[in-house]
Short mmCIF file of C-alpha atoms and ligand atoms in Angstrom, two decimals:
data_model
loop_
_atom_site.label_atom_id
_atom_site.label_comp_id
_atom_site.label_asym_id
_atom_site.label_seq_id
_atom_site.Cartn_x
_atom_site.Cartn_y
_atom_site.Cartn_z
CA UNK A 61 0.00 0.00 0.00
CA UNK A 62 1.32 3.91 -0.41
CA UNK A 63 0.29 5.88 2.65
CA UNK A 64 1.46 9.59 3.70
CA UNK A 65 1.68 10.50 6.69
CA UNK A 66 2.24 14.56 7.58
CA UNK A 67 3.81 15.38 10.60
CA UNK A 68 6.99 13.87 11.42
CA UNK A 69 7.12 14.23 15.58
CA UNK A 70 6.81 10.84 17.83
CA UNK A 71 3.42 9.83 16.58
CA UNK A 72 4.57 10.74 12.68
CA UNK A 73 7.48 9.56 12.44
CA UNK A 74 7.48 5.99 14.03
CA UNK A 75 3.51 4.60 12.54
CA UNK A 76 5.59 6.35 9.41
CA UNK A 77 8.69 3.72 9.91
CA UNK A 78 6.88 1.29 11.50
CA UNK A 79 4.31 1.04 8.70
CA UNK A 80 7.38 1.32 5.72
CA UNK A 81 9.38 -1.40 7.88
CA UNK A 82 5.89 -3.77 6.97
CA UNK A 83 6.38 -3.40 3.41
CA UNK A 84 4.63 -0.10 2.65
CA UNK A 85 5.62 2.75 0.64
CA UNK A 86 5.54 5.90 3.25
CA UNK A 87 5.91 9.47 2.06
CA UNK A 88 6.06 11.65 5.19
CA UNK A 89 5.43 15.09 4.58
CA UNK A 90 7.07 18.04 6.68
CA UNK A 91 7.16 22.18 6.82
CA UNK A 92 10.68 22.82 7.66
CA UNK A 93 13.16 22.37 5.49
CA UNK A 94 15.99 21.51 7.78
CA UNK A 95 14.44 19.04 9.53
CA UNK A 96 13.47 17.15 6.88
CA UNK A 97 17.09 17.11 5.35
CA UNK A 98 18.17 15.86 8.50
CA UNK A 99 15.54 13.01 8.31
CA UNK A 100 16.38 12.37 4.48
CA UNK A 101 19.62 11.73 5.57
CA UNK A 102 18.74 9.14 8.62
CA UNK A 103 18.75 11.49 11.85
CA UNK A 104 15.32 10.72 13.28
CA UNK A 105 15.73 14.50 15.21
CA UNK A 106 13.84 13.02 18.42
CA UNK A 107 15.45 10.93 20.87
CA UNK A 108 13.65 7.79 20.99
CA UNK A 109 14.82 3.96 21.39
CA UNK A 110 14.48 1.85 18.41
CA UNK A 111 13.84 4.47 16.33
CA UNK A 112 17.09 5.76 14.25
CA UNK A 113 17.49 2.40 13.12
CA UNK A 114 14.37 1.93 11.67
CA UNK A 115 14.72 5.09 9.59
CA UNK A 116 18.04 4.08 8.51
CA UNK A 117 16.76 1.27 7.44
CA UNK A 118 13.72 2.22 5.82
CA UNK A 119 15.55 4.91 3.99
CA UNK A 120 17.83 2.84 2.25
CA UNK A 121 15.11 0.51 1.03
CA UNK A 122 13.56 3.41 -0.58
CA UNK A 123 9.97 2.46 1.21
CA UNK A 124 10.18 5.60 3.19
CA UNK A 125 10.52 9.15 1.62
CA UNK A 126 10.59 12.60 3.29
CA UNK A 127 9.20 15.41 1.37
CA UNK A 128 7.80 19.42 1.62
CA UNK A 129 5.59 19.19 -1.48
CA UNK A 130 1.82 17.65 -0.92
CA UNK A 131 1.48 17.02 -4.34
CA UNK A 132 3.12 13.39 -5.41
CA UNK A 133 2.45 12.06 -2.13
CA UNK A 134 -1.44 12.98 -1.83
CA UNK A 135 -1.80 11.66 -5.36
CA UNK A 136 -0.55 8.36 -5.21
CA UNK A 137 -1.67 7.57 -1.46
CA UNK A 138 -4.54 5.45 -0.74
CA UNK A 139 -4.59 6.51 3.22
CA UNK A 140 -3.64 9.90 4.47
CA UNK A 141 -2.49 10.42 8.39
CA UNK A 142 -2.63 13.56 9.89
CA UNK A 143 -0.61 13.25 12.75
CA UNK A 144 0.28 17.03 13.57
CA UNK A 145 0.52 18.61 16.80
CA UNK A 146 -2.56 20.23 19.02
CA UNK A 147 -0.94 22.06 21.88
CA UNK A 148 -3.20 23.91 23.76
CA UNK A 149 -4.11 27.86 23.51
CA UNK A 150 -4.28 30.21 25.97
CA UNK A 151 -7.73 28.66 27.51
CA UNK A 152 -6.75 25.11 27.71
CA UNK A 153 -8.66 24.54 24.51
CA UNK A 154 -6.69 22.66 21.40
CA UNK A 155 -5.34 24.66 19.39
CA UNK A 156 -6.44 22.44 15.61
CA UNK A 157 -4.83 25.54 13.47
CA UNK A 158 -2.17 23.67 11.64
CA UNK A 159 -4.60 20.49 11.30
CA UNK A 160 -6.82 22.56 9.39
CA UNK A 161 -4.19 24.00 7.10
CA UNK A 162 -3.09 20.62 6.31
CA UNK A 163 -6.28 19.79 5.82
CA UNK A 164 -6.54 22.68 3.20
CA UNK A 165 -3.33 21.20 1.82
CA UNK A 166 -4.63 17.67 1.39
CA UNK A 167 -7.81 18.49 -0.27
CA UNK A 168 -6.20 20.33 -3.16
CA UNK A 169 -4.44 17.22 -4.54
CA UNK A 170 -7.05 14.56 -3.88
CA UNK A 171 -7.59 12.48 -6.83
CA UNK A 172 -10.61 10.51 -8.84
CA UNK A 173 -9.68 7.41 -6.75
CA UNK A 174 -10.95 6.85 -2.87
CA UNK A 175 -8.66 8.32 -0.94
CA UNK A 176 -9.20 7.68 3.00
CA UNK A 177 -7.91 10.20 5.38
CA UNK A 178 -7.24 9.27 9.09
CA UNK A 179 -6.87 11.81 11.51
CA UNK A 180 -4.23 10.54 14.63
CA UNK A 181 -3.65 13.79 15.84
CA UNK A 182 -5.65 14.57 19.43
CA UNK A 183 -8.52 16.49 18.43
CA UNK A 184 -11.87 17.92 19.91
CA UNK A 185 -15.01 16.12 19.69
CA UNK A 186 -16.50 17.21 16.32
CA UNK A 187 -13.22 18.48 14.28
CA UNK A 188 -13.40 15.04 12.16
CA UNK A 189 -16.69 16.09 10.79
CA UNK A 190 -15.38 19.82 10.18
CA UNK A 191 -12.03 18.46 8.65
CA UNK A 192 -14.63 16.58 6.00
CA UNK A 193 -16.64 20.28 5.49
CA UNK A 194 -13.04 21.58 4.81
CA UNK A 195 -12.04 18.57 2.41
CA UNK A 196 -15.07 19.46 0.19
CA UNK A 197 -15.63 22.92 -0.14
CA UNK A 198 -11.61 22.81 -1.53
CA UNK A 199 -11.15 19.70 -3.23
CA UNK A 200 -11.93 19.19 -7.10
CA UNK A 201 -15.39 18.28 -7.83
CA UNK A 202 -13.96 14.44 -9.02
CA UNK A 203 -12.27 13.98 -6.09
CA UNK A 204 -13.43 10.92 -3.55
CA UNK A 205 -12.56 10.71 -0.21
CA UNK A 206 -13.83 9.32 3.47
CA UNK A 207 -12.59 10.65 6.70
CA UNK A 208 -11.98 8.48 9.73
CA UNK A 209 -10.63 8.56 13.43
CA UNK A 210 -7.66 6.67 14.42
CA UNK A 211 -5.99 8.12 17.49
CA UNK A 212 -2.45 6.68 18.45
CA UNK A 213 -1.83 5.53 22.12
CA UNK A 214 1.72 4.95 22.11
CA UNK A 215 3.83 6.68 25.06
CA UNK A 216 7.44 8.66 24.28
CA UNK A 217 10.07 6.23 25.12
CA UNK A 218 8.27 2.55 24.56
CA UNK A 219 6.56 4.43 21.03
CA UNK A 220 8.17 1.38 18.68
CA UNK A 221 7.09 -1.12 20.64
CA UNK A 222 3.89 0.60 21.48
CA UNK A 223 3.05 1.36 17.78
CA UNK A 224 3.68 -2.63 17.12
CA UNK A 225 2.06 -4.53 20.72
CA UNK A 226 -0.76 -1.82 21.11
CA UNK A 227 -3.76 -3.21 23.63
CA UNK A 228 -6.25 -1.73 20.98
CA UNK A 229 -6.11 -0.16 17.53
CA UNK A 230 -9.33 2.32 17.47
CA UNK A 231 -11.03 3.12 13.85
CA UNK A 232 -13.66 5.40 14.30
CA UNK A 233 -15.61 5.59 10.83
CA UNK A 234 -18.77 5.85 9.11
CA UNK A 235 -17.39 4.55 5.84
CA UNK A 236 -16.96 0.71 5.33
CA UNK A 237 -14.49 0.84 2.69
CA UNK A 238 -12.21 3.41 5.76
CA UNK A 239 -12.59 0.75 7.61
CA UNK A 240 -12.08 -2.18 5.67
CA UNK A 241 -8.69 -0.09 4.34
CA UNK A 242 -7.45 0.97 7.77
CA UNK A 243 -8.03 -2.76 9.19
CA UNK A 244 -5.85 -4.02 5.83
CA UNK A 245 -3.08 -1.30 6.69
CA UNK A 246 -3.23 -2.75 10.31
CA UNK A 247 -2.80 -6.53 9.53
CA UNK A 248 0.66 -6.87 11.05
CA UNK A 249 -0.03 -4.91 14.22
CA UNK A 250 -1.30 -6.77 17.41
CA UNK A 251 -3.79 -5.34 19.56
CA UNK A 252 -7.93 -5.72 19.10
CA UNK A 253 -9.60 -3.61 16.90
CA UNK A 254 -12.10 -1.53 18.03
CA UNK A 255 -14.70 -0.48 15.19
CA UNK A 256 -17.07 2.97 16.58
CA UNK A 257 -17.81 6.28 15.35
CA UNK A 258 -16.35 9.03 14.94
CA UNK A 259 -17.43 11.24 18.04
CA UNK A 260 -16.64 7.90 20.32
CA UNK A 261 -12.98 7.48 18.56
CA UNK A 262 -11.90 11.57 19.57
CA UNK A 263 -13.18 10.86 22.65
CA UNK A 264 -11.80 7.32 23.56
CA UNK A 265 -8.34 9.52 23.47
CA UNK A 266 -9.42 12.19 25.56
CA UNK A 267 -10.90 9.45 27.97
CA UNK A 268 -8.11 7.03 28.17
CA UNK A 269 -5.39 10.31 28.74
CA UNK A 270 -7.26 11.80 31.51
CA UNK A 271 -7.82 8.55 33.45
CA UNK A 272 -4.34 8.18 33.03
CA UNK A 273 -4.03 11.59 34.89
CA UNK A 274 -6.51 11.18 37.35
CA UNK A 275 -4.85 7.75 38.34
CA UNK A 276 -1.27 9.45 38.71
CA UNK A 277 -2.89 12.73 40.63
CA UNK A 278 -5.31 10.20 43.11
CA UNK A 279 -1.62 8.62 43.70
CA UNK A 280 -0.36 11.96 44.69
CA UNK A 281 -3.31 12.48 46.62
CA UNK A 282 -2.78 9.53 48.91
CA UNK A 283 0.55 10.48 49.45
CA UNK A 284 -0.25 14.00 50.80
CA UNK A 285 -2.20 11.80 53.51
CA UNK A 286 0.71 9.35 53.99
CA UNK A 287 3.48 12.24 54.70
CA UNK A 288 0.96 13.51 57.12
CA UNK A 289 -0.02 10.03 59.14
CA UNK A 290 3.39 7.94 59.24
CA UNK A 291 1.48 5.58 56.42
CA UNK A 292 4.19 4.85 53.37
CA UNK A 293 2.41 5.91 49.53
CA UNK A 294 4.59 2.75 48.37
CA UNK A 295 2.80 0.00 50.69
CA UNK A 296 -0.53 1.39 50.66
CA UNK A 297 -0.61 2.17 46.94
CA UNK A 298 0.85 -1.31 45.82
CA UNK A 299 -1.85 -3.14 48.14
CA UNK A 300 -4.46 -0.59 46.36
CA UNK A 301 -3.32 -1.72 43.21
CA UNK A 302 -3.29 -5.61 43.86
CA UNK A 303 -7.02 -5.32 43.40
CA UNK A 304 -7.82 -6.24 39.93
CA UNK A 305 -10.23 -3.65 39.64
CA UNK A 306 -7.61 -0.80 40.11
CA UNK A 307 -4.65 -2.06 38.82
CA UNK A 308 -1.28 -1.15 39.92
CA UNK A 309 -0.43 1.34 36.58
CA UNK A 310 -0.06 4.58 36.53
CA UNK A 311 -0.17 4.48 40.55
CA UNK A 312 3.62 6.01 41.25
CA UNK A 313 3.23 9.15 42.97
CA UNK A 314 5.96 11.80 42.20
CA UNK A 315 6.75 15.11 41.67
CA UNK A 316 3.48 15.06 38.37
CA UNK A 317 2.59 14.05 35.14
CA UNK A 318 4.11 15.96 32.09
CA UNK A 319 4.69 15.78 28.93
CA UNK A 320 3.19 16.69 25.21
CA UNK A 321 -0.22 14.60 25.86
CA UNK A 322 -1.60 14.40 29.56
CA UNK A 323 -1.26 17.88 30.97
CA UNK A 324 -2.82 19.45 27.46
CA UNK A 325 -5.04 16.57 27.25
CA UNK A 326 -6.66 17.60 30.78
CA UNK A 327 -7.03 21.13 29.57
CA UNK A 328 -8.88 20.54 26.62
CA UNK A 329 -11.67 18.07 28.73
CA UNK A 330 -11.96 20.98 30.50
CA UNK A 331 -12.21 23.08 28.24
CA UNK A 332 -14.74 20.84 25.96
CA UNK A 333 -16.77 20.13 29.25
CA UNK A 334 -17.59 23.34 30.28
CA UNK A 335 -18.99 24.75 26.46
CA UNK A 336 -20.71 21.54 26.80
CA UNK A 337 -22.14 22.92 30.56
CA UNK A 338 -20.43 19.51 32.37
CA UNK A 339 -19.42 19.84 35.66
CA UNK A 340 -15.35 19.40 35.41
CA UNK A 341 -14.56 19.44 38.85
CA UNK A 342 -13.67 15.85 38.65
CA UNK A 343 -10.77 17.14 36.35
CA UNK A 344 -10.19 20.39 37.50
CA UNK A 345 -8.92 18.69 40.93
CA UNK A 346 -6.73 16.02 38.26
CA UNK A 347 -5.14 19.51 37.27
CA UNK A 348 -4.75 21.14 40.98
CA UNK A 349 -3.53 18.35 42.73
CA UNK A 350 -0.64 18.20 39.58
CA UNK A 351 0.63 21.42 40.09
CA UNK A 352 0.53 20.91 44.36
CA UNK A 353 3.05 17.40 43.91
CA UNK A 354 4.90 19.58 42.38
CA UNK A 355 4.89 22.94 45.13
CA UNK A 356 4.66 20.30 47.99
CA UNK A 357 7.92 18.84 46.92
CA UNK A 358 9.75 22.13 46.59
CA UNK A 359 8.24 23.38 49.82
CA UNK A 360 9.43 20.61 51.35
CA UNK A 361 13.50 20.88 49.92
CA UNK A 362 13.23 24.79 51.06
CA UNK A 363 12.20 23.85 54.53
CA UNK A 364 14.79 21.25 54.69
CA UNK A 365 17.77 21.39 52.76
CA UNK A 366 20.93 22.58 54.54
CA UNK A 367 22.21 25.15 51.87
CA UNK A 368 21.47 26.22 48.38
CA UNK A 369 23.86 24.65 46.36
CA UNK A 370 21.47 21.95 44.44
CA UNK A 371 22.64 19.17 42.18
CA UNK A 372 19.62 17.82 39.97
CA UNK A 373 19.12 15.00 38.31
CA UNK A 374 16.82 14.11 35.44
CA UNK A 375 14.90 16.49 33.58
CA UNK A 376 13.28 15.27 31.04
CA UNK A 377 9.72 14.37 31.67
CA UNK A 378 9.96 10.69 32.01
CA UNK A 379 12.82 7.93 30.95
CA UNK A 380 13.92 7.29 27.87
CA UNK A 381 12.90 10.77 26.40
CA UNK A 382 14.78 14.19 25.22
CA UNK A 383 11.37 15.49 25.73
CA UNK A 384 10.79 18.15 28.40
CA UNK A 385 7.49 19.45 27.37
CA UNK A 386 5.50 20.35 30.85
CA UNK A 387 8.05 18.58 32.57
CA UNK A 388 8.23 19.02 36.46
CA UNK A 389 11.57 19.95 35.89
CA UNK A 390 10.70 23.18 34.10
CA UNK A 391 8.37 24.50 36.61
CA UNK A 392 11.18 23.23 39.56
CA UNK A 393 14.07 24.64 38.45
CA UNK A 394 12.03 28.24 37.78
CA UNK A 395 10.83 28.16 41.43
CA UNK A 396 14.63 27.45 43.14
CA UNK A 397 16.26 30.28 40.83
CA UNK A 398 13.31 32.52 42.18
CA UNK A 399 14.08 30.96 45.92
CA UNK A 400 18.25 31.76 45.53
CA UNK A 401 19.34 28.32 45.10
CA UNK A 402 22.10 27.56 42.93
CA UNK A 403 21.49 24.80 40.30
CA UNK A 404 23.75 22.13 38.64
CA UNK A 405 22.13 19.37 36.82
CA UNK A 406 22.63 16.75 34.51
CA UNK A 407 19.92 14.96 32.12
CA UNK A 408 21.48 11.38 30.02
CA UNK A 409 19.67 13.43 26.96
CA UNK A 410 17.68 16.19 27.59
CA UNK A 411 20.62 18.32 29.09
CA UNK A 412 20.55 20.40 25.35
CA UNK A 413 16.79 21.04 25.26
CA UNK A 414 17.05 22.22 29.11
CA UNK A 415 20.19 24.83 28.08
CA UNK A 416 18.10 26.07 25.23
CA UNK A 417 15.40 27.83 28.23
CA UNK A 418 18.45 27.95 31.41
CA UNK A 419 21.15 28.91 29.41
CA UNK A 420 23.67 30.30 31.76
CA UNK A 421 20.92 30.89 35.15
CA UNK A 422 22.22 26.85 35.58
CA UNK A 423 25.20 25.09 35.29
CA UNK A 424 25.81 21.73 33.38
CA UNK A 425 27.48 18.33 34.34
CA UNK A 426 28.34 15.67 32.33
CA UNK A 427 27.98 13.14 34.71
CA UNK A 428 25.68 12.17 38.04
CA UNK A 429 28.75 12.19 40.08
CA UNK A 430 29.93 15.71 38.82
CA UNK A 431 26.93 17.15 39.46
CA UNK A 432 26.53 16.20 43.09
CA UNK A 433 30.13 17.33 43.66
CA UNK A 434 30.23 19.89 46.43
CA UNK A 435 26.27 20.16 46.40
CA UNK A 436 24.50 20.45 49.63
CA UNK A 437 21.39 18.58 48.38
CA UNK A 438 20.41 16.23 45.57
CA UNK A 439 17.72 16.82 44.07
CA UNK A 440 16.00 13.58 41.71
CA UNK A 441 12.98 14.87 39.30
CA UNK A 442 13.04 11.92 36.73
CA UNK A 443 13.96 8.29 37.48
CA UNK A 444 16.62 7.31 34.95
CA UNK A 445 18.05 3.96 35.65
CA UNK A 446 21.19 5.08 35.63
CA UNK A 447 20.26 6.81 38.98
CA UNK A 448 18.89 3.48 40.26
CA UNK A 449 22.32 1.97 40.02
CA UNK A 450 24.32 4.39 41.21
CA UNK A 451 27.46 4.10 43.46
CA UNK A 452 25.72 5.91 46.13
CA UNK A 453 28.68 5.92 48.77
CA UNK A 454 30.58 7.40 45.79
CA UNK A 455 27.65 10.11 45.64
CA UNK A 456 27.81 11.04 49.38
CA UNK A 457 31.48 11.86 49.57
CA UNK A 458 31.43 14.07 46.59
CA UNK A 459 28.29 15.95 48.56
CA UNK A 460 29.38 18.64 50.90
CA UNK A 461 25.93 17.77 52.74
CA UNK A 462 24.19 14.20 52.62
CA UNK A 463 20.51 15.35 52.08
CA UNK A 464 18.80 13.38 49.01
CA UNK A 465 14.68 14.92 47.90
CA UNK A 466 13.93 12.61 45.81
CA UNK A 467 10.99 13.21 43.76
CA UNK A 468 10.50 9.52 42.50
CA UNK A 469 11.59 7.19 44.87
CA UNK A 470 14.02 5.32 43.83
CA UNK A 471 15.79 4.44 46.59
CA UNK A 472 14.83 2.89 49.82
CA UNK A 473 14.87 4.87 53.06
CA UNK A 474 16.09 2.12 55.34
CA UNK A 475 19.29 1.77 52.96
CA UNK A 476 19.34 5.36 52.49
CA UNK A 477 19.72 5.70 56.34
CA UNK A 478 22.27 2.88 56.53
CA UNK A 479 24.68 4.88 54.29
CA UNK A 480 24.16 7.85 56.27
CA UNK A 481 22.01 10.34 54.34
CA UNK A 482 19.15 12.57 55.14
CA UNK A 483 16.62 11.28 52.23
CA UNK A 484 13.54 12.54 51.72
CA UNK A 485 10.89 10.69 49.74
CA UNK A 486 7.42 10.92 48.56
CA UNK A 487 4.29 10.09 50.84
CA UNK A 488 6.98 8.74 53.65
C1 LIG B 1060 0.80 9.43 27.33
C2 LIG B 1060 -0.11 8.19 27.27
O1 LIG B 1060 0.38 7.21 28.20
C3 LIG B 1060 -0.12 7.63 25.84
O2 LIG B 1060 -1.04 6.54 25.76
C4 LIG B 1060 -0.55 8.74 24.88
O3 LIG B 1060 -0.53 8.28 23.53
C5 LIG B 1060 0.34 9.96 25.03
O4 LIG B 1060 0.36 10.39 26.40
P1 LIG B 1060 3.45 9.86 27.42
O5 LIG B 1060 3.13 11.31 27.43
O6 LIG B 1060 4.53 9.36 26.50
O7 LIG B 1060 2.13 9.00 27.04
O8 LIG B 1060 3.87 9.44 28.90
P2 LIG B 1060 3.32 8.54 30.09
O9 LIG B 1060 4.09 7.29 30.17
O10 LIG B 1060 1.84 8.41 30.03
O11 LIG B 1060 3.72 9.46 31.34
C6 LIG B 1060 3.19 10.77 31.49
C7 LIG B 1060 3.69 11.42 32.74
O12 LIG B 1060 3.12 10.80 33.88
C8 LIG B 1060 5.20 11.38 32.96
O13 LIG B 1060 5.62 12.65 33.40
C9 LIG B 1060 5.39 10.34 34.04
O14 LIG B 1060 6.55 10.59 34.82
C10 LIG B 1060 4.13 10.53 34.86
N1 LIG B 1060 3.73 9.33 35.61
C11 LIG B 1060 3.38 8.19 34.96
C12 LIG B 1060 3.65 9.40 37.00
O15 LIG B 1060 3.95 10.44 37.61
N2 LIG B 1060 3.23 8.29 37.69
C13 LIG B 1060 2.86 7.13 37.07
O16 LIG B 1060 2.47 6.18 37.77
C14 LIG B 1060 2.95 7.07 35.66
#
């Protein structure tokens, strides 16, 4: 099959090698002309696992071609993906502006033969229909298309394996022959399908992202209570999560969720429940209690730590990422410039995309160990595993003071104690 895809960021670019490493031809259409050189010539441009391989090897087969015009790849593609970004405005709302200029884009080169188009980017309930109102009034009067729904679960840092070993694939459609195409272009994926419409498949994403969200805030939640009693957030929340019903995912607390998807995701519920007059508190508090892990964890290194020099590790907003987009990080390191401290961190790979805000207001390491040199407190925002196996009795006699706030626990306390540090955990 030839498919385009346009958009080229973690959702574009690995369905786009994914689907080319299955046999496809994939043209993958960008706006920026560097970026697309750089992919041409096999730097993927995002950090993620798996995935510079895949475009190297794609590219040399030929199955997988970057490209700024619409024209070629509209014509001779049987699918279209739209899998652009929709960060939110001002109001929380999604901002669909560059979907609907692709859109525009698309419609102009549709051809006499069905062409389906798929929409993966997050949008709001009711854009699929617009996107079709769009498609019409500029196409060419021959031209035949169907619009369907397919949003894309996979998470930053597991996204190959996600796109491959998804639990569902969603194709929200009124059109047979969309569906029937989409399940073809599918074949090799695992996961079950699930057929709906296209109002249920926008809103399955929206759904599934904010229960992720609520789970990770209720864990936070519980963990305000556990600081406060003498309970620990680790036993209680792993007994919660023994029970079937629950689950124990998405059940660490932390420092907050961040990130391109959940924190925007949250906003735009919001912002779709109240024009639809639904009460949102539910999610409001998701939001609230997001930002307080956050405040209760820097309150909590002001009132204790034992001077202001502050070594920090991990910034990125999870493992395995270069991404920093809403990370805790951000909104941490903001508040202990505004509180005095002085900052040295170190990131495995987002270190760059953390200069390019910090720039000299922070200092850089290139290791863990340099960075905790002479610090009076460690600070841990994301849990790399290289922090997990650390040479921790290395760590505390490079610190000029052995006080640990770590925002992720990663460590135990009991062993923490044994090697002599003050460490300072979440819900403990
Ligand atoms: C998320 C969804 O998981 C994915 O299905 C969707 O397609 C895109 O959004 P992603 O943003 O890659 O994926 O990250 P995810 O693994 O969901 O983590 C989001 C944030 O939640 C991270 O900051 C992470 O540190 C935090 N988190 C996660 C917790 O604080 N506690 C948890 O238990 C789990």
């Amino acid at each position: 099959m030839t498919i385009t895809i346009i958009g080229h960021g973690y959702v574009g670019l690995v369905t786009a090698c994914v689907f080319a490493d299955f046999g496809n031809k994939v043209w993958v259409i960008g706006h920026t002309k560097e970026k697309i050189d750089k992919l041409k010539k096999g730097n993927p441009i995002i950090y993620e696992p798996g995935l510079k391989e895949l475009l190297q090897k794609n590219l040399k087969t030929k199955r997988l071609l970057f490209t700024l015009q619409y024209d070629h790849a509209i014509k001779e593609s049987e699918i279209v993906f739209i899998a652009v970004g929709t960060p939110s405005k001002e109001n929380g709302e999604a901002d669909l502006s560059t979907v609907y200029d692709v859109v525009r884009n698309i419609a102009r080169f549709l051809k006499k033969d069905l062409t389906v188009i798929a929409c993966k980017s997050t949008v709001t309930v009711g854009t699929n229909l617009k996107i079709e109102t769009i498609i019409k009034k500029h196409k060419n009067k021959e031209a035949k298309f169907v619009i369907a729904s397919v949003p894309e679960f996979l998470r930053e840092g597991t996204a190959v394996n996600d796109t491959l070993n998804p639990d569902r694939v969603v194709i929200g459609s009124e059109s047979k022959k969309a569906i029937n195409l989409l399940l073809k272009l599918h074949q090799p994926i695992n996961g079950k399908r699930v057929i709906v419409n296209l109002a249920s498949a926008e809103l399955i994403k929206y759904a599934s992202n904010c229960l992720l969200a609520t789970k990770i805030s209720f864990a936070n939640f519980i963990s305000f209570y556990c600081q406060k009693t003498g309970a620990n957030v680790n036993h209680v929340l792993e007994a919660v999560g023994l029970d079937k019903r629950i689950g124990k995912n998405f059940l660490s607390p932390g420092v907050g969720y961040g990130g391109s998807c959940l924190p925007k995701d949250v906003r735009a519920l919001i912002n779709i429940g109240d024009r639809l007059k639904i009460n949102t508190n539910l999610i409001k508090a998701v939001e609230e209690i997001n930002l307080e892990a956050k405040n209760n964890f820097l309150k909590t290194i002001i009132k204790y730590a034992a001077g202001k020099n502050l070594a920090i590790w991990g910034l990125s907003f999870k493992p395995e990422t270069d991404d920093i987009r809403e990370a805790p990080s951000l909104h941490l390191i903001q508040k202990f410039l505004d509180n005095g401290f002085t900052i040295k961190v170190y990131d495995p790979v987002a270190q760059n995309n953390i200069k390019r805000i910090f720039k000299e207001m922070i200092n850089y390491a290139q290791t863990p160990y340099q960075t905790v040199k002479n610090a009076d407190a460690l600070v841990i925002i994301c849990e790399w595993n290289e922090f997990k196996e650390i040479d921790l009795k290395k760590v505390k006699k490079l610190m000029s003071k052995p006080y640990i706030f770590d925002g992720r626990n990663i460590y135990q306390p009991e062993e923490m104690e044994k090697l002599g540090f003050k460490y300072f955990s979440i819900g403990k």
